[in-house]
Amino acid sequence: MNESSLKKQLVKLNLGGLRYFDSIGSTNDEALAWAADGAKDLSLVVADEQTQGRGRLDRKWFTPKGSAIAMSLILRPTIPMRPHLSRTVGLAALSLTDACLKLGLSPQIKWPNDILLNGKKTAGILVETVWSGDAADSLVIGMGINVEKAAAPPAETLQFPATSLAEQLEAAPKREEIIALILNAFIRWREQIGTEEFLKAWEQKLAFRGEQIQIRAGAEEIIHGRLDGLEPDGSLRLRDEHGSPVSIRFGDVSLRPAA
């Protein structure tokens, strides 16, 4: 992948702008600075290598040269979208799962921000906000996708097993083609973010739905229950041992099938 091949692939998408880097510390940091400096809606930062990538809770995200996708999309919320900004991580997740489906894969969403293939993490999402007073001026949606086998970190360094598109397919497509699939799906789902259909599509892709799970909320607290679905704001809905609903908000949450 290089800048010219990427531009050629994305020419029909009417992006706000494109910044491509052979190597960068963090695409999200670049996008946050660009957003604060007036970047247009749907401006995109892409890097061939990312040396200081991060996921939720400041966990490191591994992006070796030539083997993964590291991209950050700048979103300027429209007025109809503003009441539904808590669904933004779902918007990114549905865009990634749609791209995987078009490649013939069967993706699932490990709430809130990971994409699984055959139970292994293949992609992650990090949404960050640029504020103007109390209002969200723009959102930066970072997406990292393991494409080639070299992109998946060594198993001993991981909290959750990882895989790559190349491991799940006979051959991984070109990264610029995958980026185009993701962005096409993103633009399509964005128009539906406030609808019941959006929430249902997100729910249907949830990993462990209907199963007994445990959630680690913070350092000490472990919550057990059956994964029931999603609240309208994108929070996770469980059923406890008494059948009562329990809502889990975004935050320091890790999800595992119950032992």
Backbone as JSON, one array per atom type, in Angstrom:
{
  "sequence": "MNESSLKKQLVKLNLGGLRYFDSIGSTNDEALAWAADGAKDLSLVVADEQTQGRGRLDRKWFTPKGSAIAMSLILRPTIPMRPHLSRTVGLAALSLTDACLKLGLSPQIKWPNDILLNGKKTAGILVETVWSGDAADSLVIGMGINVEKAAAPPAETLQFPATSLAEQLEAAPKREEIIALILNAFIRWREQIGTEEFLKAWEQKLAFRGEQIQIRAGAEEIIHGRLDGLEPDGSLRLRDEHGSPVSIRFGDVSLRPAA",
  "N": [[0.85, -1.2, 0.0], [0.52, 2.19, -0.86], [0.46, 5.81, -0.95], [-0.63, 6.7, -3.42], [-1.93, 4.42, -4.49], [-3.83, 4.05, -2.52], [-5.33, 6.45, -2.65], [-6.41, 6.14, -5.2], [-8.11, 3.97, -4.78], [-9.97, 5.08, -3.06], [-11.2, 7.16, -4.33], [-13.87, 7.62, -5.08], [-15.26, 8.15, -2.79], [-15.62, 10.65, -1.62], [-14.17, 11.85, 0.54], [-13.19, 13.99, 3.31], [-10.53, 14.67, 3.4], [-7.16, 13.38, 3.12], [-4.48, 11.99, 4.85], [-1.49, 10.38, 4.55], [0.94, 8.2, 5.91], [4.15, 6.75, 5.9], [5.28, 5.87, 8.24], [4.28, 6.38, 11.62], [3.7, 7.77, 14.9], [1.1, 7.6, 16.23], [-1.96, 7.2, 14.65], [-4.36, 8.18, 15.65], [-3.55, 10.3, 17.33], [-2.51, 12.08, 15.41], [-4.86, 12.56, 13.96], [-6.51, 13.71, 15.93], [-5.16, 16.13, 16.38], [-5.36, 17.26, 13.84], [-8.14, 17.44, 13.6], [-8.67, 19.33, 15.61], [-7.55, 21.43, 14.36], [-9.27, 22.08, 12.39], [-10.02, 20.12, 10.47], [-11.95, 18.65, 7.84], [-15.18, 16.98, 7.82], [-15.14, 13.42, 7.68], [-12.41, 13.2, 7.15], [-9.34, 11.46, 6.76], [-6.78, 9.58, 8.31], [-4.08, 7.54, 7.57], [-1.7, 4.98, 8.15], [1.23, 3.14, 7.23], [2.85, 1.95, 9.04], [2.7, 1.9, 12.58], [3.99, 3.21, 15.48], [3.43, 3.85, 18.09], [0.86, 3.03, 18.72], [-2.37, 2.75, 20.29], [-4.86, 1.14, 22.3], [-8.05, 0.83, 23.99], [-7.98, 1.92, 27.42], [-5.34, 2.63, 27.46], [-3.86, 0.51, 26.45], [-1.33, -1.09, 24.49], [-1.22, -1.05, 20.92], [-0.33, -3.1, 18.35], [1.31, -2.45, 15.38], [2.94, -3.47, 12.91], [5.19, -2.74, 10.19], [3.84, -2.76, 6.92], [1.9, -4.78, 7.29], [-0.56, -4.49, 8.5], [-3.62, -2.6, 9.1], [-3.72, 0.69, 10.05], [-5.72, 3.21, 10.93], [-7.44, 6.34, 11.18], [-10.44, 8.02, 11.45], [-12.0, 11.11, 10.99], [-14.83, 12.55, 12.36], [-17.4, 14.78, 11.98], [-20.06, 15.55, 13.84], [-23.39, 15.49, 12.64], [-26.43, 17.4, 13.16], [-28.75, 15.65, 13.43], [-27.37, 13.38, 14.24], [-26.26, 13.88, 16.71], [-27.73, 13.19, 19.16], [-27.08, 10.52, 19.34], [-24.44, 9.86, 19.77], [-23.22, 8.13, 21.53], [-23.4, 5.73, 20.3], [-21.35, 5.54, 18.53], [-19.1, 3.83, 18.62], [-20.32, 1.46, 17.97], [-21.05, 2.03, 15.36], [-18.54, 2.05, 14.09], [-17.85, -0.61, 14.63], [-19.83, -2.09, 13.25], [-19.17, -1.32, 10.67], [-16.66, -2.49, 10.32], [-17.36, -5.21, 10.68], [-19.1, -5.56, 8.51], [-17.31, -5.25, 6.36], [-15.7, -7.5, 6.77], [-17.63, -9.51, 6.38], [-18.1, -9.2, 3.63], [-15.78, -10.23, 2.7], [-16.2, -12.85, 3.04], [-16.11, -13.87, 5.59], [-16.97, -14.64, 9.06], [-17.66, -12.51, 11.23], [-17.66, -11.37, 14.68], [-18.71, -9.13, 17.29], [-16.9, -8.26, 20.02], [-17.95, -6.85, 22.74], [-16.88, -3.72, 24.12], [-15.47, -2.97, 21.8], [-13.97, -4.63, 20.04], [-13.25, -6.78, 17.25], [-13.96, -10.06, 16.46], [-12.75, -13.05, 14.91], [-13.51, -16.34, 14.49], [-13.42, -16.48, 17.28], [-11.13, -15.09, 17.96], [-9.23, -12.09, 18.38], [-9.24, -9.67, 15.88], [-9.49, -7.08, 15.05], [-9.54, -3.74, 16.38], [-11.06, -0.92, 18.06], [-10.86, 2.54, 18.75], [-12.36, 5.25, 20.07], [-12.17, 8.71, 20.26], [-12.69, 12.03, 21.53], [-12.94, 15.41, 20.41], [-13.43, 18.27, 22.14], [-15.61, 21.13, 22.35], [-16.13, 23.34, 24.56], [-18.87, 22.16, 26.31], [-19.77, 20.57, 24.29], [-19.42, 18.04, 21.77], [-17.09, 18.61, 19.42], [-15.83, 17.22, 17.38], [-15.29, 13.77, 16.45], [-12.84, 11.26, 16.74], [-12.18, 8.31, 15.18], [-10.46, 5.59, 15.69], [-9.14, 2.78, 14.04], [-7.8, -0.41, 14.07], [-6.54, -3.08, 12.21], [-5.63, -6.42, 11.89], [-4.02, -7.64, 9.22], [-2.06, -9.15, 7.56], [-0.33, -12.2, 8.57], [1.83, -11.54, 10.18], [0.97, -9.37, 11.59], [-0.43, -10.04, 13.87], [0.17, -10.01, 17.3], [2.73, -11.68, 19.34], [1.58, -14.6, 21.09], [2.13, -14.81, 23.83], [2.2, -12.23, 24.75], [-0.34, -11.3, 24.97], [-3.65, -10.48, 26.25], [-5.88, -11.58, 25.25], [-6.6, -14.0, 22.76], [-5.26, -13.58, 19.42], [-5.75, -13.03, 15.87], [-5.46, -12.9, 12.26], [-6.56, -11.44, 9.13], [-5.34, -12.78, 7.0], [-4.75, -15.22, 8.12], [-7.23, -16.32, 8.38], [-8.25, -16.4, 5.85], [-7.55, -17.67, 2.54], [-5.87, -15.98, 1.18], [-5.02, -12.7, 1.99], [-6.8, -9.74, 1.05], [-5.7, -6.74, -0.69], [-4.62, -4.05, 1.37], [-5.63, -1.45, 0.92], [-7.97, -2.02, -0.44], [-9.49, -3.23, 1.54], [-9.77, -1.09, 3.32], [-11.39, 0.58, 1.75], [-13.75, -0.98, 1.66], [-14.49, -0.89, 4.38], [-14.92, 1.89, 4.78], [-16.97, 2.44, 2.94], [-19.04, 0.95, 4.1], [-19.2, 2.29, 6.53], [-20.1, 4.87, 5.82], [-22.61, 4.21, 4.88], [-23.88, 3.02, 7.18], [-23.76, 5.15, 8.93], [-25.85, 6.88, 8.26], [-27.95, 5.57, 9.39], [-27.69, 5.55, 12.12], [-29.33, 6.36, 14.25], [-31.45, 4.61, 14.27], [-33.73, 1.84, 14.97], [-33.09, -0.41, 13.54], [-30.33, -0.22, 13.24], [-29.46, -0.64, 15.89], [-30.39, -3.26, 16.28], [-28.91, -4.67, 14.34], [-26.35, -4.35, 15.36], [-26.63, -5.65, 17.83], [-27.12, -8.29, 16.93], [-24.66, -9.09, 16.03], [-23.16, -9.48, 18.28], [-20.68, -11.09, 20.19], [-20.95, -14.01, 22.22], [-23.66, -13.73, 22.8], [-26.6, -14.43, 24.58], [-25.3, -16.21, 26.16], [-23.83, -17.3, 29.29], [-21.75, -15.09, 30.93], [-18.78, -13.4, 32.19], [-17.91, -10.24, 33.47], [-15.3, -8.06, 33.94], [-15.22, -5.34, 35.83], [-13.46, -2.68, 36.47], [-10.75, -2.95, 38.9], [-11.39, -4.84, 40.87], [-14.11, -5.66, 40.84], [-16.25, -8.18, 39.65], [-18.69, -9.05, 37.39], [-21.36, -11.22, 36.87], [-23.48, -12.81, 34.47], [-26.13, -13.37, 32.03], [-25.57, -12.61, 28.68], [-27.59, -10.38, 27.26], [-28.24, -8.34, 25.41], [-28.29, -5.07, 23.95], [-28.56, -1.78, 25.36], [-30.44, 1.19, 24.36], [-28.48, 3.24, 24.23], [-26.19, 1.92, 23.61], [-24.98, 0.65, 25.7], [-24.17, -2.41, 27.45], [-26.45, -5.05, 28.03], [-27.22, -7.22, 30.58], [-28.54, -10.25, 32.11], [-29.05, -10.98, 35.41], [-28.54, -13.58, 37.99], [-31.07, -13.74, 39.0], [-32.66, -13.08, 36.95], [-33.0, -10.43, 36.5], [-32.57, -7.3, 34.75], [-29.34, -5.91, 34.03], [-27.36, -3.13, 33.47], [-24.38, -2.4, 31.74], [-22.03, 0.03, 31.51], [-19.92, 1.87, 29.19], [-16.42, 1.55, 29.69], [-13.9, 0.41, 31.96], [-13.94, -2.51, 31.13], [-13.78, -5.95, 30.66], [-14.44, -8.82, 28.71], [-15.42, -12.13, 28.92], [-16.2, -15.54, 28.09], [-18.06, -17.22, 30.56], [-16.44, -19.33, 32.94]],
  "CA": [[0.0, 0.0, 0.0], [1.15, 3.5, -0.83], [-0.54, 6.89, -0.98], [-1.32, 6.8, -4.71], [-2.87, 3.29, -4.62], [-4.93, 4.29, -1.58], [-6.18, 7.51, -3.23], [-7.13, 5.55, -6.35], [-9.16, 3.09, -4.26], [-10.95, 5.85, -2.28], [-11.53, 8.37, -5.09], [-15.33, 7.82, -5.22], [-15.88, 8.22, -1.47], [-15.86, 12.03, -1.2], [-13.6, 12.09, 1.87], [-12.84, 15.39, 3.6], [-9.1, 14.83, 3.2], [-6.4, 12.16, 3.39], [-3.07, 12.09, 5.21], [-0.9, 9.05, 4.56], [2.28, 8.18, 6.47], [4.87, 5.47, 5.88], [5.4, 5.5, 9.65], [3.78, 7.44, 12.5], [3.51, 7.31, 16.27], [-0.3, 7.2, 16.42], [-2.88, 7.86, 13.71], [-5.36, 8.92, 16.41], [-2.96, 11.57, 17.75], [-2.47, 12.94, 14.23], [-6.23, 12.94, 13.62], [-6.98, 14.64, 16.96], [-4.55, 17.44, 16.12], [-5.95, 17.74, 12.58], [-9.53, 17.82, 13.91], [-8.62, 20.58, 16.37], [-7.09, 22.46, 13.42], [-10.32, 22.36, 11.41], [-10.2, 19.1, 9.44], [-13.33, 18.46, 7.38], [-15.85, 15.7, 8.09], [-14.65, 12.26, 6.94], [-10.98, 13.24, 6.85], [-8.79, 10.15, 7.1], [-5.34, 9.4, 8.51], [-3.69, 6.13, 7.39], [-0.26, 4.75, 8.25], [1.71, 1.79, 6.91], [3.4, 1.46, 10.3], [2.35, 2.74, 13.74], [4.96, 2.81, 16.5], [2.9, 4.11, 19.44], [-0.58, 2.83, 18.68], [-2.97, 2.39, 21.58], [-6.26, 0.76, 22.36], [-8.7, 1.31, 25.2], [-7.27, 1.79, 28.69], [-3.92, 2.84, 27.16], [-3.16, -0.71, 26.05], [-0.6, -0.91, 23.24], [-1.74, -1.72, 19.72], [0.82, -3.51, 17.58], [1.09, -2.23, 13.94], [4.22, -3.57, 12.21], [5.23, -2.22, 8.82], [3.42, -3.56, 5.78], [1.13, -5.99, 7.6], [-1.83, -4.2, 9.18], [-4.24, -1.3, 8.81], [-3.87, 1.66, 11.14], [-6.41, 4.35, 10.33], [-8.28, 7.15, 12.06], [-11.41, 8.78, 10.68], [-12.53, 12.28, 11.71], [-16.27, 12.66, 12.15], [-18.05, 15.99, 12.51], [-21.45, 15.09, 14.01], [-24.52, 16.28, 12.15], [-27.43, 17.64, 14.21], [-29.51, 14.42, 13.72], [-26.51, 12.35, 14.82], [-25.77, 14.26, 18.04], [-28.3, 12.43, 20.28], [-26.71, 9.1, 19.26], [-22.98, 9.75, 19.71], [-22.78, 6.97, 22.31], [-23.43, 4.57, 19.4], [-20.28, 5.67, 17.53], [-18.27, 2.63, 18.6], [-21.11, 0.48, 17.22], [-20.93, 2.41, 13.95], [-17.25, 1.52, 13.63], [-17.87, -2.08, 14.71], [-20.64, -2.59, 12.14], [-18.42, -1.08, 9.42], [-15.64, -3.54, 10.26], [-17.97, -6.53, 10.46], [-19.6, -5.61, 7.13], [-16.16, -5.48, 5.49], [-15.33, -8.91, 6.95], [-18.66, -10.33, 5.72], [-17.88, -9.14, 2.18], [-14.62, -11.09, 2.42], [-16.61, -14.24, 3.24], [-15.81, -14.25, 6.97], [-18.1, -14.58, 10.01], [-17.16, -11.73, 12.35], [-18.48, -11.04, 15.84], [-18.26, -7.95, 18.05], [-16.67, -8.43, 21.46], [-18.31, -5.53, 23.25], [-17.49, -2.75, 23.21], [-14.68, -2.38, 20.7], [-13.1, -5.57, 19.33], [-13.86, -7.66, 16.25], [-13.44, -11.42, 16.56], [-12.93, -14.07, 13.88], [-13.29, -17.63, 15.16], [-13.14, -16.26, 18.7], [-9.85, -14.41, 18.17], [-9.29, -10.66, 18.07], [-8.68, -9.31, 14.58], [-9.53, -5.62, 14.89], [-9.94, -2.98, 17.56], [-11.59, 0.43, 17.81], [-10.67, 3.52, 19.82], [-13.06, 6.51, 19.76], [-11.77, 9.83, 21.11], [-13.52, 13.2, 21.25], [-12.43, 16.77, 20.51], [-14.53, 19.02, 22.75], [-15.73, 22.58, 22.28], [-16.96, 23.53, 25.75], [-19.54, 20.91, 26.7], [-20.26, 19.88, 23.1], [-18.43, 17.31, 20.97], [-16.8, 19.29, 18.16], [-15.57, 16.15, 16.42], [-14.89, 12.47, 16.99], [-11.8, 10.55, 16.0], [-12.46, 6.87, 15.29], [-9.29, 4.82, 15.32], [-9.39, 1.36, 13.75], [-6.62, -1.21, 13.75], [-6.95, -4.39, 11.69], [-4.55, -7.35, 11.55], [-4.25, -8.14, 7.85], [-1.12, -10.27, 7.34], [-0.07, -12.98, 9.79], [2.83, -10.84, 11.01], [0.33, -8.29, 12.35], [-0.91, -10.54, 15.16], [1.29, -10.04, 18.24], [3.01, -13.0, 19.94], [0.52, -15.02, 22.01], [2.49, -14.61, 25.24], [2.05, -10.82, 25.12], [-1.75, -10.92, 24.81], [-4.68, -10.83, 27.23], [-6.93, -12.28, 24.5], [-5.95, -14.52, 21.55], [-5.38, -12.73, 18.23], [-5.58, -13.64, 14.57], [-5.37, -11.92, 11.17], [-7.37, -11.81, 7.96], [-4.6, -13.75, 6.2], [-4.85, -16.53, 8.77], [-8.61, -16.8, 8.22], [-8.53, -16.51, 4.42], [-6.41, -18.25, 1.8], [-4.97, -14.85, 0.92], [-5.64, -11.43, 2.4], [-6.87, -8.73, 0.0], [-4.86, -5.55, -0.49], [-5.12, -3.25, 2.5], [-6.44, -0.33, 0.45], [-9.3, -2.55, -0.78], [-10.19, -3.43, 2.82], [-10.12, 0.25, 3.81], [-12.54, 1.04, 0.96], [-14.92, -1.72, 2.14], [-14.85, -0.36, 5.7], [-15.45, 3.26, 4.67], [-18.28, 2.36, 2.27], [-20.0, 0.49, 5.1], [-19.31, 3.35, 7.52], [-20.95, 5.94, 5.28], [-23.97, 3.64, 4.81], [-24.42, 2.85, 8.53], [-23.87, 6.45, 9.6], [-27.18, 7.42, 7.99], [-28.94, 4.8, 10.16], [-27.21, 5.41, 13.49], [-30.39, 6.59, 15.23], [-32.6, 3.74, 14.02], [-33.84, 0.55, 15.66], [-32.39, -1.38, 12.69], [-28.91, -0.11, 13.59], [-29.25, -1.31, 17.18], [-30.6, -4.7, 16.09], [-27.77, -5.21, 13.6], [-25.24, -4.36, 16.32], [-26.92, -6.74, 18.78], [-27.03, -9.6, 16.29], [-23.25, -9.44, 15.82], [-22.46, -9.57, 19.56], [-20.12, -12.36, 20.63], [-21.44, -14.56, 23.49], [-25.06, -13.35, 23.07], [-27.39, -15.52, 25.12], [-24.46, -17.09, 26.97], [-23.39, -16.82, 30.6], [-20.42, -14.47, 30.81], [-18.34, -12.6, 33.32], [-17.34, -8.95, 33.07], [-14.44, -7.44, 34.96], [-15.46, -3.89, 35.83], [-12.5, -2.16, 37.44], [-9.72, -3.87, 39.36], [-11.88, -5.87, 41.78], [-15.5, -6.1, 40.65], [-16.58, -9.09, 38.56], [-20.14, -9.16, 37.25], [-21.75, -12.42, 36.13], [-24.84, -12.77, 33.96], [-26.32, -13.81, 30.64], [-25.52, -11.48, 27.76], [-28.95, -10.27, 26.74], [-28.3, -7.45, 24.26], [-27.81, -3.7, 24.12], [-29.47, -0.68, 25.65], [-30.45, 2.13, 23.24], [-27.26, 4.05, 24.15], [-25.06, 1.06, 23.3], [-24.52, -0.09, 26.88], [-24.44, -3.84, 27.41], [-27.52, -5.48, 28.94], [-27.11, -8.59, 31.09], [-29.55, -10.74, 33.05], [-28.36, -11.61, 36.54], [-29.03, -14.92, 38.34], [-32.49, -13.63, 39.32], [-33.37, -12.7, 35.73], [-33.17, -8.97, 36.44], [-31.63, -6.67, 33.81], [-28.22, -5.14, 34.56], [-26.71, -2.39, 32.39], [-22.94, -2.18, 31.88], [-21.67, 1.19, 30.71], [-18.57, 1.84, 28.64], [-15.41, 1.8, 30.71], [-12.89, -0.62, 32.16], [-14.7, -3.76, 31.09], [-13.31, -7.01, 29.78], [-15.53, -9.77, 28.52], [-14.99, -13.5, 28.68], [-17.21, -16.53, 28.4], [-17.91, -17.69, 31.95], [-15.78, -20.63, 33.04]],
  "C": [[0.88, 1.24, 0.0], [0.07, 4.56, -1.03], [-1.31, 6.91, -2.3], [-2.32, 5.64, -4.9], [-4.06, 3.47, -3.69], [-5.88, 5.35, -2.13], [-7.02, 6.97, -4.37], [-8.31, 4.72, -5.86], [-10.3, 3.9, -3.62], [-11.53, 7.04, -3.05], [-13.03, 8.66, -5.13], [-16.02, 8.11, -3.88], [-16.11, 9.64, -0.94], [-15.39, 12.27, 0.25], [-13.27, 13.57, 2.05], [-11.38, 15.69, 3.36], [-8.42, 13.52, 3.53], [-4.97, 12.54, 3.74], [-2.53, 10.68, 5.35], [0.54, 9.14, 5.06], [2.89, 6.8, 6.3], [5.03, 4.95, 7.31], [4.96, 6.68, 10.5], [3.71, 6.88, 13.92], [2.11, 6.76, 16.45], [-1.17, 7.94, 15.42], [-3.95, 8.65, 14.47], [-4.81, 10.26, 16.88], [-2.9, 12.55, 16.59], [-3.87, 13.45, 13.89], [-6.81, 13.91, 14.64], [-6.44, 16.05, 16.72], [-5.14, 18.07, 14.87], [-7.38, 18.21, 12.82], [-9.57, 19.16, 14.65], [-8.21, 21.76, 15.48], [-8.06, 22.66, 12.27], [-10.49, 21.35, 10.3], [-11.68, 18.92, 9.09], [-13.86, 17.1, 7.85], [-15.32, 14.63, 7.15], [-13.23, 12.47, 6.4], [-10.34, 12.0, 7.45], [-7.27, 10.21, 7.24], [-5.05, 7.9, 8.41], [-2.17, 6.03, 7.5], [0.08, 3.32, 7.9], [2.29, 1.13, 8.16], [3.03, 2.43, 11.41], [3.21, 2.27, 14.92], [4.47, 3.02, 17.93], [1.38, 4.01, 19.46], [-1.12, 2.41, 20.04], [-4.42, 1.98, 21.39], [-6.91, 1.38, 23.58], [-7.8, 1.08, 26.4], [-5.76, 1.88, 28.51], [-3.14, 1.55, 26.88], [-2.48, -0.46, 24.7], [-1.29, -1.65, 22.11], [-0.58, -1.86, 18.74], [0.54, -3.3, 16.09], [2.42, -2.28, 13.2], [4.09, -3.18, 10.74], [4.7, -3.24, 7.81], [2.46, -4.7, 6.06], [-0.25, -5.74, 8.2], [-2.41, -2.9, 8.64], [-4.28, -0.5, 10.1], [-4.49, 2.9, 10.52], [-7.27, 5.06, 11.36], [-9.14, 8.06, 11.2], [-11.97, 9.9, 11.55], [-14.0, 12.46, 11.33], [-16.76, 13.96, 12.78], [-19.54, 15.67, 12.62], [-22.46, 16.05, 13.4], [-25.52, 16.47, 13.3], [-28.27, 16.38, 14.47], [-28.68, 13.35, 14.43], [-26.19, 12.62, 16.29], [-26.42, 13.48, 19.2], [-27.79, 10.98, 20.37], [-25.2, 8.9, 19.25], [-22.45, 8.57, 20.52], [-22.79, 5.69, 21.47], [-22.25, 4.56, 18.42], [-19.4, 4.43, 17.47], [-18.99, 1.5, 17.86], [-21.08, 0.75, 15.72], [-19.62, 1.87, 13.36], [-17.27, 0.0, 13.6], [-18.68, -2.68, 13.56], [-19.93, -2.4, 10.8], [-17.35, -2.14, 9.24], [-16.25, -4.91, 10.0], [-18.53, -6.64, 9.05], [-18.46, -5.89, 6.14], [-15.73, -6.94, 5.57], [-16.33, -9.84, 6.26], [-18.46, -10.34, 4.2], [-16.67, -9.97, 1.75], [-14.94, -12.56, 2.66], [-16.34, -14.76, 4.63], [-17.06, -14.13, 7.84], [-17.66, -13.84, 11.27], [-18.17, -11.6, 13.49], [-17.87, -9.84, 16.56], [-18.12, -8.34, 19.51], [-16.83, -7.05, 22.07], [-17.23, -5.01, 24.19], [-16.74, -2.55, 21.9], [-13.73, -3.33, 19.99], [-13.9, -6.39, 18.33], [-13.15, -9.01, 16.32], [-13.71, -12.21, 15.29], [-12.56, -15.4, 14.52], [-12.83, -17.44, 16.61], [-11.83, -15.57, 18.99], [-9.91, -12.97, 17.67], [-8.55, -10.36, 16.77], [-8.6, -7.8, 14.39], [-9.98, -4.98, 16.2], [-10.29, -1.55, 17.19], [-11.26, 1.31, 19.02], [-11.3, 4.84, 19.38], [-12.63, 7.57, 20.77], [-12.49, 11.1, 20.62], [-12.71, 14.49, 21.35], [-13.6, 17.64, 20.97], [-14.44, 20.5, 22.43], [-16.68, 22.98, 23.41], [-17.55, 22.2, 26.16], [-19.99, 20.08, 25.5], [-19.11, 19.18, 22.38], [-18.27, 18.03, 19.64], [-16.57, 18.27, 17.05], [-15.18, 14.88, 17.15], [-13.79, 11.91, 16.11], [-12.0, 9.07, 16.26], [-11.25, 6.12, 14.76], [-9.66, 3.36, 15.12], [-8.07, 0.69, 13.4], [-7.05, -2.6, 13.34], [-5.7, -5.21, 11.36], [-4.85, -7.95, 10.19], [-3.36, -9.35, 7.57], [-0.85, -10.99, 8.67], [0.9, -12.3, 10.73], [2.21, -9.75, 11.88], [-0.14, -8.75, 13.72], [0.26, -10.65, 16.12], [1.53, -11.45, 18.78], [2.0, -13.34, 21.04], [0.85, -14.71, 23.46], [2.34, -13.16, 25.7], [0.59, -10.4, 25.23], [-2.61, -11.32, 26.0], [-5.77, -11.66, 26.58], [-6.31, -12.78, 23.21], [-6.25, -13.67, 20.31], [-5.22, -13.56, 16.97], [-5.49, -12.53, 13.53], [-6.28, -12.37, 10.03], [-6.67, -12.89, 7.14], [-4.68, -15.15, 6.8], [-6.22, -17.16, 8.55], [-9.01, -16.99, 6.76], [-7.34, -17.18, 3.74], [-5.39, -17.17, 1.48], [-5.7, -13.57, 1.3], [-5.7, -10.48, 1.2], [-5.87, -7.59, 0.28], [-5.48, -4.68, 0.59], [-5.99, -2.08, 2.04], [-7.85, -0.77, 0.04], [-10.13, -2.77, 0.49], [-10.64, -2.09, 3.39], [-11.35, 0.78, 3.06], [-13.82, 0.32, 1.39], [-15.41, -1.15, 3.47], [-15.52, 1.0, 5.57], [-16.79, 3.29, 3.95], [-19.35, 1.94, 3.27], [-20.25, 1.58, 6.15], [-20.28, 4.45, 7.05], [-22.42, 5.48, 5.22], [-24.6, 3.57, 6.2], [-24.59, 4.19, 9.25], [-25.27, 7.05, 9.43], [-28.26, 6.75, 8.86], [-28.66, 4.77, 11.66], [-28.31, 5.58, 14.55], [-31.55, 5.61, 15.15], [-32.56, 2.47, 14.87], [-33.09, -0.53, 14.87], [-30.89, -1.4, 13.01], [-28.62, -0.88, 14.87], [-29.39, -2.82, 17.04], [-29.43, -5.34, 15.36], [-26.55, -5.33, 14.51], [-25.42, -5.52, 17.31], [-26.67, -8.12, 18.17], [-25.59, -10.06, 16.07], [-22.5, -9.66, 17.14], [-21.95, -10.98, 19.82], [-20.74, -12.72, 21.98], [-22.9, -14.21, 23.79], [-25.85, -14.57, 23.5], [-26.6, -16.47, 26.01], [-24.19, -16.46, 28.34], [-21.96, -16.3, 30.46], [-20.02, -13.84, 32.14], [-17.68, -11.33, 32.78], [-16.53, -8.42, 34.25], [-14.6, -5.93, 34.84], [-14.55, -3.27, 36.9], [-11.58, -3.26, 37.93], [-10.31, -5.06, 40.12], [-13.21, -6.49, 41.35], [-15.64, -7.02, 39.44], [-18.09, -9.3, 38.55], [-20.44, -10.38, 36.4], [-23.19, -12.23, 35.61], [-24.91, -13.33, 32.56], [-26.34, -12.58, 29.74], [-26.83, -11.42, 26.99], [-29.02, -9.43, 25.47], [-27.75, -6.09, 24.6], [-28.93, -2.78, 24.54], [-29.44, 0.3, 24.47], [-29.18, 2.98, 23.11], [-26.02, 3.22, 23.84], [-24.45, 0.38, 24.5], [-24.92, -1.55, 26.76], [-25.52, -4.2, 28.42], [-27.32, -6.96, 29.28], [-28.38, -8.95, 31.84], [-28.8, -11.42, 34.19], [-29.01, -12.94, 36.9], [-30.5, -14.93, 38.71], [-33.33, -13.25, 38.1], [-33.59, -11.21, 35.59], [-32.15, -8.36, 35.48], [-30.56, -5.85, 34.54], [-27.55, -4.44, 33.38], [-25.24, -2.16, 32.72], [-22.56, -1.05, 30.94], [-20.28, 1.0, 30.1], [-17.57, 2.14, 29.75], [-14.46, 0.64, 30.78], [-13.56, -1.98, 32.27], [-13.99, -4.75, 30.18], [-14.32, -8.15, 29.82], [-14.94, -11.14, 28.23], [-16.2, -14.43, 28.8], [-16.99, -17.01, 29.83], [-17.29, -19.08, 31.94], [-16.79, -21.71, 33.39]]
}
